[in-house]
Structure formats: C-alpha cells, structure tokens
Amino acid sequence: MKMVMILSTVGPFMKMVNNMIKCTNCNNTETYVKLYKCTYPVKGIPIEVESNRRFCKKCNNLVFDEVLDNETLLKAFKIYSQKYGIDPGKIIELRKNLGLSQSLFSKIIGCARKTLVSYEKGTSIPNDNFQIILKMLLNDPSTINNLILANEENFNESERKIIKNKIGNSSSIDFFNLIFKNNDSLTEFNGYTKVNIEKVEEMIYVLSDTEISKTKLLKEMFYSDFLFYRDTGKSITGLEYIKLQHGPVPDKFSFLIDFCYSENVIDYKVNLYKDREYNAITSKELKVTKLSNEELEIINKVKKYFKNYTAEEIADYSHKEKAYINPKYKERISYDYAFDIDLK
Ligand SMILES: [Zn+2]
C-alpha cells in the first residue's frame, strides 16, 4: 500500500496505479492466477484458449489483468492462424526466401510496414484481402511478379534495383527450387527422397499423355509415388502429399501444374461444366530420361488400373485409403500408409 502511494506521485507510474488490479465485483485487491479455459471469438469464429488468468481471492470473479489478458488474446490469434489462416512463421519464411526486407515486401503486397510486422509477430491477423494475397504467394511465389507490376509506381530507383536483382531474373525453375528448398531433409513425408523437379515434370507428362482431369491426375500421382514407396522404400518424385477434401494430393499442386504449364509440359483445357476443374494434356514431345524403368512401370500400372475411372470414382476410391482416413484435413500424409494400399 505504501509503495503505491509513493509511486502515485511519480508521473510515469501513474498508469500502473490506475491499472491496479482490483476485483470489479467486490473491490477486493487480493488475487490469484490459475489456468483457465475460455472461448474467444476471432474474426467471428469461436476459438477455445487455455491460459493463465487472474481471479479474485474473495469471490472468484475473473479479474482484468492487462498482461495476462493480452497473452490470452495472442494465444487465441495464434490458434486461429494455425487453423484457419496463415502461420506467421510462414510469412517470415516466404519473405526471407524471396530475399526481401520488411519495408520492401510490405510495399510489394501493398500494406504499411507496421502492418506486416504485426502479421509476422502474430499480434494481428491479416484481413481478407491480405489473406488472399499471402496465400497466393505461399502457393506460388512467382505471382509476386504480378504484384510488383501492379505497384510499380510506388517503388523508388534503389528499390527497383533491389527487386530486379532479387526477383527480376528468376525463372520458373528458380521459383520451384525456392518453394521446395525446405524439403531437403529426408522424412517419411517425402518418402525419404529429395524432391526432383525433372521427375515431377516427367510423371505429370506421362500421366497426361491422354487428356486427364486435374482431380484424376493428382490422385494418380499419389498412387504412383506411394506404390513405388511400398515396393522400394523410396518415393519417385520426393513430393509431399496432403489430405484435402477430395482426397490425397501433392502439396502445392497448383504451383506444380502451373509450373508444368509454363515449362510447356502440359496444356490446360478448362472444364466448363465443373467449378475449379480443368483437364491437362501433354503439349510437346518430352524425352523421358530421368524416370527409371521401374518408376515408369509403376506409373503405367497406376494409369492402366484407373483407366476407366472417372474423377469422382478415383476420388471415392482414394477415400477408402488409410492414407486419407487417418490424417487430419490439410495434414501431410506419411508414406508409411503405402503399406495399407491394396492395389494389385
Ligand atoms: Zn471479488
């Protein structure tokens, strides 16, 4: 009590005195802290958080505590971002992979530097517009070229130079390497194989030598990689697969398809009857030189097996795999589920 009186005469500490912890219910100042579960709405979605909160010793009412309550809110933001939004760590990783400073990256995506800092720290959540921009960049970093074009007049001479050096001369192969550069370690998720850009191209090439729907192509990639792993303990492409609504698909598949398109491996044909569906077909003679005979054999076996399956039928078929049932939505799929695949 005495201490508070002394402090109250000193300017900078006034706030502390004003914020003195006190129960609003019974005015008691004796409190305690305990773990407490509560639900916070973040962007309209209820998020359950367990955190340390302060309570009144007398009436057990929840007592306002600026520090603890802020920590709780940050925790709720973090849970929200992991579940529904963008992991702040991924934003930092993307920016660093592109070799850009916070001030330049924020200019490119069109927000204030302060805003980007708060996204990266996780103290605020990107609004819908920036969620779309950031997700687009995370899926395909080469789309940064469009943003640069769109914001061109906002950069000064030295910024233009930096952009040109860091990004201007990048080819689609550079972007491919950039997006997959963190997949260097050999794990159960890439089938203990380093991602191989040429094999990815060749697999997509072989699978789309007759017109094939996107859904079917992605499933046949999954079966090819997983069956090869079942037989040899290694995947063909080194790609990671994730569980999406319609079945297991290669992670960042839209980037992969776009990449093959920009490298002239395949052509798109828009499917007018189905939303978000399109067909792929090989567009040039590609000499298959990187895939081994054993790898080609598996790919052709998968192709033959599903020859008469429609996109829906192959999606249904894949939904019966443990590789699809066991992982959670959007989670990476361990290649060890390959041993449960029953495909003759
Ligand atoms: Zn109280």
mmCIF file of N, CA, C and O in Angstrom, residues 148-190:
data_model
loop_
_atom_site.group_PDB
_atom_site.id
_atom_site.type_symbol
_atom_site.label_atom_id
_atom_site.label_comp_id
_atom_site.label_asym_id
_atom_site.label_seq_id
_atom_site.Cartn_x
_atom_site.Cartn_y
_atom_site.Cartn_z
ATOM 1 N N ILE A 148 4.332 -6.864 -58.201
ATOM 2 C CA ILE A 148 5.349 -5.858 -58.482
ATOM 3 C C ILE A 148 4.895 -4.975 -59.648
ATOM 4 O O ILE A 148 4.969 -3.747 -59.578
ATOM 5 N N LEU A 149 4.376 -5.610 -60.674
ATOM 6 C CA LEU A 149 3.871 -4.850 -61.829
ATOM 7 C C LEU A 149 2.749 -3.904 -61.406
ATOM 8 O O LEU A 149 2.722 -2.743 -61.803
ATOM 9 N N ALA A 150 1.844 -4.448 -60.584
ATOM 10 C CA ALA A 150 0.680 -3.659 -60.190
ATOM 11 C C ALA A 150 1.064 -2.456 -59.332
ATOM 12 O O ALA A 150 0.392 -1.427 -59.336
ATOM 13 N N ASN A 151 2.140 -2.579 -58.584
ATOM 14 C CA ASN A 151 2.535 -1.496 -57.665
ATOM 15 C C ASN A 151 3.757 -0.727 -58.157
ATOM 16 O O ASN A 151 4.398 -0.024 -57.381
ATOM 17 N N GLU A 152 4.071 -0.868 -59.423
ATOM 18 C CA GLU A 152 5.343 -0.387 -59.940
ATOM 19 C C GLU A 152 5.653 1.067 -59.593
ATOM 20 O O GLU A 152 6.772 1.403 -59.213
ATOM 21 N N GLU A 153 4.644 1.916 -59.675
ATOM 22 C CA GLU A 153 4.918 3.358 -59.473
ATOM 23 C C GLU A 153 5.249 3.687 -58.020
ATOM 24 O O GLU A 153 5.697 4.777 -57.706
ATOM 25 N N ASN A 154 5.053 2.724 -57.115
ATOM 26 C CA ASN A 154 5.322 3.003 -55.701
ATOM 27 C C ASN A 154 6.788 2.817 -55.298
ATOM 28 O O ASN A 154 7.167 3.145 -54.184
ATOM 29 N N PHE A 155 7.591 2.253 -56.187
ATOM 30 C CA PHE A 155 8.981 1.977 -55.816
ATOM 31 C C PHE A 155 9.903 3.081 -56.297
ATOM 32 O O PHE A 155 9.728 3.624 -57.385
ATOM 33 N N ASN A 156 10.914 3.390 -55.471
ATOM 34 C CA ASN A 156 11.910 4.361 -55.924
ATOM 35 C C ASN A 156 13.025 3.627 -56.671
ATOM 36 O O ASN A 156 13.024 2.397 -56.769
ATOM 37 N N GLU A 157 13.985 4.403 -57.162
ATOM 38 C CA GLU A 157 15.007 3.842 -58.040
ATOM 39 C C GLU A 157 15.774 2.698 -57.375
ATOM 40 O O GLU A 157 15.963 1.644 -57.968
ATOM 41 N N SER A 158 16.192 2.913 -56.125
ATOM 42 C CA SER A 158 17.009 1.875 -55.486
ATOM 43 C C SER A 158 16.176 0.627 -55.185
ATOM 44 O O SER A 158 16.668 -0.496 -55.262
ATOM 45 N N GLU A 159 14.906 0.847 -54.875
ATOM 46 C CA GLU A 159 14.033 -0.315 -54.642
ATOM 47 C C GLU A 159 13.848 -1.122 -55.924
ATOM 48 O O GLU A 159 13.841 -2.347 -55.904
ATOM 49 N N ARG A 160 13.713 -0.413 -57.028
ATOM 50 C CA ARG A 160 13.577 -1.102 -58.323
ATOM 51 C C ARG A 160 14.793 -1.968 -58.596
ATOM 52 O O ARG A 160 14.685 -3.074 -59.105
ATOM 53 N N LYS A 161 15.965 -1.408 -58.267
ATOM 54 C CA LYS A 161 17.207 -2.151 -58.482
ATOM 55 C C LYS A 161 17.213 -3.427 -57.649
ATOM 56 O O LYS A 161 17.552 -4.503 -58.147
ATOM 57 N N ILE A 162 16.854 -3.290 -56.385
ATOM 58 C CA ILE A 162 16.851 -4.463 -55.489
ATOM 59 C C ILE A 162 15.871 -5.513 -56.015
ATOM 60 O O ILE A 162 16.195 -6.697 -56.100
ATOM 61 N N ILE A 163 14.687 -5.062 -56.381
ATOM 62 C CA ILE A 163 13.669 -6.002 -56.886
ATOM 63 C C ILE A 163 14.185 -6.733 -58.116
ATOM 64 O O ILE A 163 14.046 -7.949 -58.246
ATOM 65 N N LYS A 164 14.827 -5.968 -59.001
ATOM 66 C CA LYS A 164 15.318 -6.581 -60.229
ATOM 67 C C LYS A 164 16.377 -7.644 -59.912
ATOM 68 O O LYS A 164 16.375 -8.742 -60.471
ATOM 69 N N ASN A 165 17.260 -7.302 -58.965
ATOM 70 C CA ASN A 165 18.314 -8.240 -58.582
ATOM 71 C C ASN A 165 17.758 -9.500 -57.924
ATOM 72 O O ASN A 165 18.187 -10.599 -58.199
ATOM 73 N N LYS A 166 16.800 -9.284 -57.012
ATOM 74 C CA LYS A 166 16.329 -10.411 -56.205
ATOM 75 C C LYS A 166 15.340 -11.280 -56.967
ATOM 76 O O LYS A 166 15.303 -12.488 -56.796
ATOM 77 N N ILE A 167 14.488 -10.631 -57.749
ATOM 78 C CA ILE A 167 13.370 -11.377 -58.330
ATOM 79 C C ILE A 167 13.339 -11.327 -59.849
ATOM 80 O O ILE A 167 13.012 -12.318 -60.501
ATOM 81 N N GLY A 168 13.733 -10.178 -60.398
ATOM 82 C CA GLY A 168 13.566 -9.922 -61.832
ATOM 83 C C GLY A 168 14.089 -11.011 -62.743
ATOM 84 O O GLY A 168 13.468 -11.320 -63.760
ATOM 85 N N ASN A 169 15.202 -11.608 -62.367
ATOM 86 C CA ASN A 169 15.798 -12.582 -63.288
ATOM 87 C C ASN A 169 15.447 -14.030 -62.947
ATOM 88 O O ASN A 169 16.011 -14.958 -63.508
ATOM 89 N N SER A 170 14.517 -14.209 -61.987
ATOM 90 C CA SER A 170 14.193 -15.577 -61.571
ATOM 91 C C SER A 170 13.381 -16.299 -62.644
ATOM 92 O O SER A 170 12.446 -15.741 -63.208
ATOM 93 N N SER A 171 13.735 -17.529 -62.915
ATOM 94 C CA SER A 171 12.966 -18.346 -63.853
ATOM 95 C C SER A 171 11.968 -19.170 -63.055
ATOM 96 O O SER A 171 12.001 -19.180 -61.823
ATOM 97 N N SER A 172 11.089 -19.870 -63.748
ATOM 98 C CA SER A 172 10.133 -20.705 -63.007
ATOM 99 C C SER A 172 10.869 -21.815 -62.249
ATOM 100 O O SER A 172 10.406 -22.270 -61.214
ATOM 101 N N ILE A 173 12.027 -22.227 -62.754
ATOM 102 C CA ILE A 173 12.810 -23.241 -62.036
ATOM 103 C C ILE A 173 13.355 -22.664 -60.727
ATOM 104 O O ILE A 173 13.346 -23.333 -59.693
ATOM 105 N N ASP A 174 13.777 -21.390 -60.760
ATOM 106 C CA ASP A 174 14.226 -20.742 -59.515
ATOM 107 C C ASP A 174 13.105 -20.737 -58.483
ATOM 108 O O ASP A 174 13.331 -21.003 -57.306
ATOM 109 N N PHE A 175 11.894 -20.412 -58.942
ATOM 110 C CA PHE A 175 10.771 -20.379 -58.016
ATOM 111 C C PHE A 175 10.440 -21.780 -57.501
ATOM 112 O O PHE A 175 10.071 -21.959 -56.355
ATOM 113 N N PHE A 176 10.574 -22.752 -58.369
ATOM 114 C CA PHE A 176 10.355 -24.131 -57.944
ATOM 115 C C PHE A 176 11.331 -24.491 -56.823
ATOM 116 O O PHE A 176 10.933 -25.008 -55.775
ATOM 117 N N ASN A 177 12.595 -24.188 -57.042
ATOM 118 C CA ASN A 177 13.601 -24.502 -56.025
ATOM 119 C C ASN A 177 13.342 -23.734 -54.743
ATOM 120 O O ASN A 177 13.527 -24.254 -53.645
ATOM 121 N N LEU A 178 12.890 -22.496 -54.911
ATOM 122 C CA LEU A 178 12.620 -21.657 -53.743
ATOM 123 C C LEU A 178 11.483 -22.235 -52.895
ATOM 124 O O LEU A 178 11.578 -22.332 -51.689
ATOM 125 N N ILE A 179 10.451 -22.688 -53.578
ATOM 126 C CA ILE A 179 9.272 -23.160 -52.850
ATOM 127 C C ILE A 179 9.534 -24.516 -52.189
ATOM 128 O O ILE A 179 8.975 -24.850 -51.167
ATOM 129 N N PHE A 180 10.431 -25.304 -52.780
ATOM 130 C CA PHE A 180 10.681 -26.638 -52.226
ATOM 131 C C PHE A 180 12.014 -26.735 -51.500
ATOM 132 O O PHE A 180 12.455 -27.817 -51.170
ATOM 133 N N LYS A 181 12.651 -25.594 -51.249
ATOM 134 C CA LYS A 181 14.000 -25.681 -50.697
ATOM 135 C C LYS A 181 14.030 -26.189 -49.251
ATOM 136 O O LYS A 181 15.053 -26.634 -48.773
ATOM 137 N N ASN A 182 12.881 -26.115 -48.604
ATOM 138 C CA ASN A 182 12.865 -26.598 -47.217
ATOM 139 C C ASN A 182 12.567 -28.090 -47.128
ATOM 140 O O ASN A 182 12.430 -28.637 -46.057
ATOM 141 N N ASN A 183 12.429 -28.717 -48.286
ATOM 142 C CA ASN A 183 12.146 -30.155 -48.271
ATOM 143 C C ASN A 183 13.431 -30.971 -48.433
ATOM 144 O O ASN A 183 13.407 -32.062 -48.973
ATOM 145 N N ASP A 184 14.529 -30.374 -47.996
ATOM 146 C CA ASP A 184 15.805 -31.039 -48.204
ATOM 147 C C ASP A 184 16.022 -32.264 -47.326
ATOM 148 O O ASP A 184 16.717 -33.187 -47.717
ATOM 149 N N SER A 185 15.426 -32.244 -46.142
ATOM 150 C CA SER A 185 15.670 -33.391 -45.261
ATOM 151 C C SER A 185 14.792 -34.561 -45.687
ATOM 152 O O SER A 185 13.686 -34.391 -46.184
ATOM 153 N N LEU A 186 15.319 -35.752 -45.520
ATOM 154 C CA LEU A 186 14.606 -36.946 -45.947
ATOM 155 C C LEU A 186 13.735 -37.450 -44.805
ATOM 156 O O LEU A 186 14.231 -37.760 -43.729
ATOM 157 N N THR A 187 12.432 -37.496 -45.041
ATOM 158 C CA THR A 187 11.497 -37.877 -43.988
ATOM 159 C C THR A 187 10.443 -38.836 -44.530
ATOM 160 O O THR A 187 10.369 -39.071 -45.737
ATOM 161 N N GLU A 188 9.607 -39.317 -43.625
ATOM 162 C CA GLU A 188 8.505 -40.197 -44.027
ATOM 163 C C GLU A 188 7.497 -39.447 -44.901
ATOM 164 O O GLU A 188 6.654 -40.067 -45.557
ATOM 165 N N PHE A 189 7.571 -38.092 -44.886
ATOM 166 C CA PHE A 189 6.578 -37.314 -45.645
ATOM 167 C C PHE A 189 6.981 -37.092 -47.106
ATOM 168 O O PHE A 189 6.145 -36.786 -47.944
ATOM 169 N N ASN A 190 8.284 -37.194 -47.409
ATOM 170 C CA ASN A 190 8.663 -37.112 -48.826
ATOM 171 C C ASN A 190 9.166 -38.469 -49.332
ATOM 172 O O ASN A 190 9.744 -38.563 -50.420
#
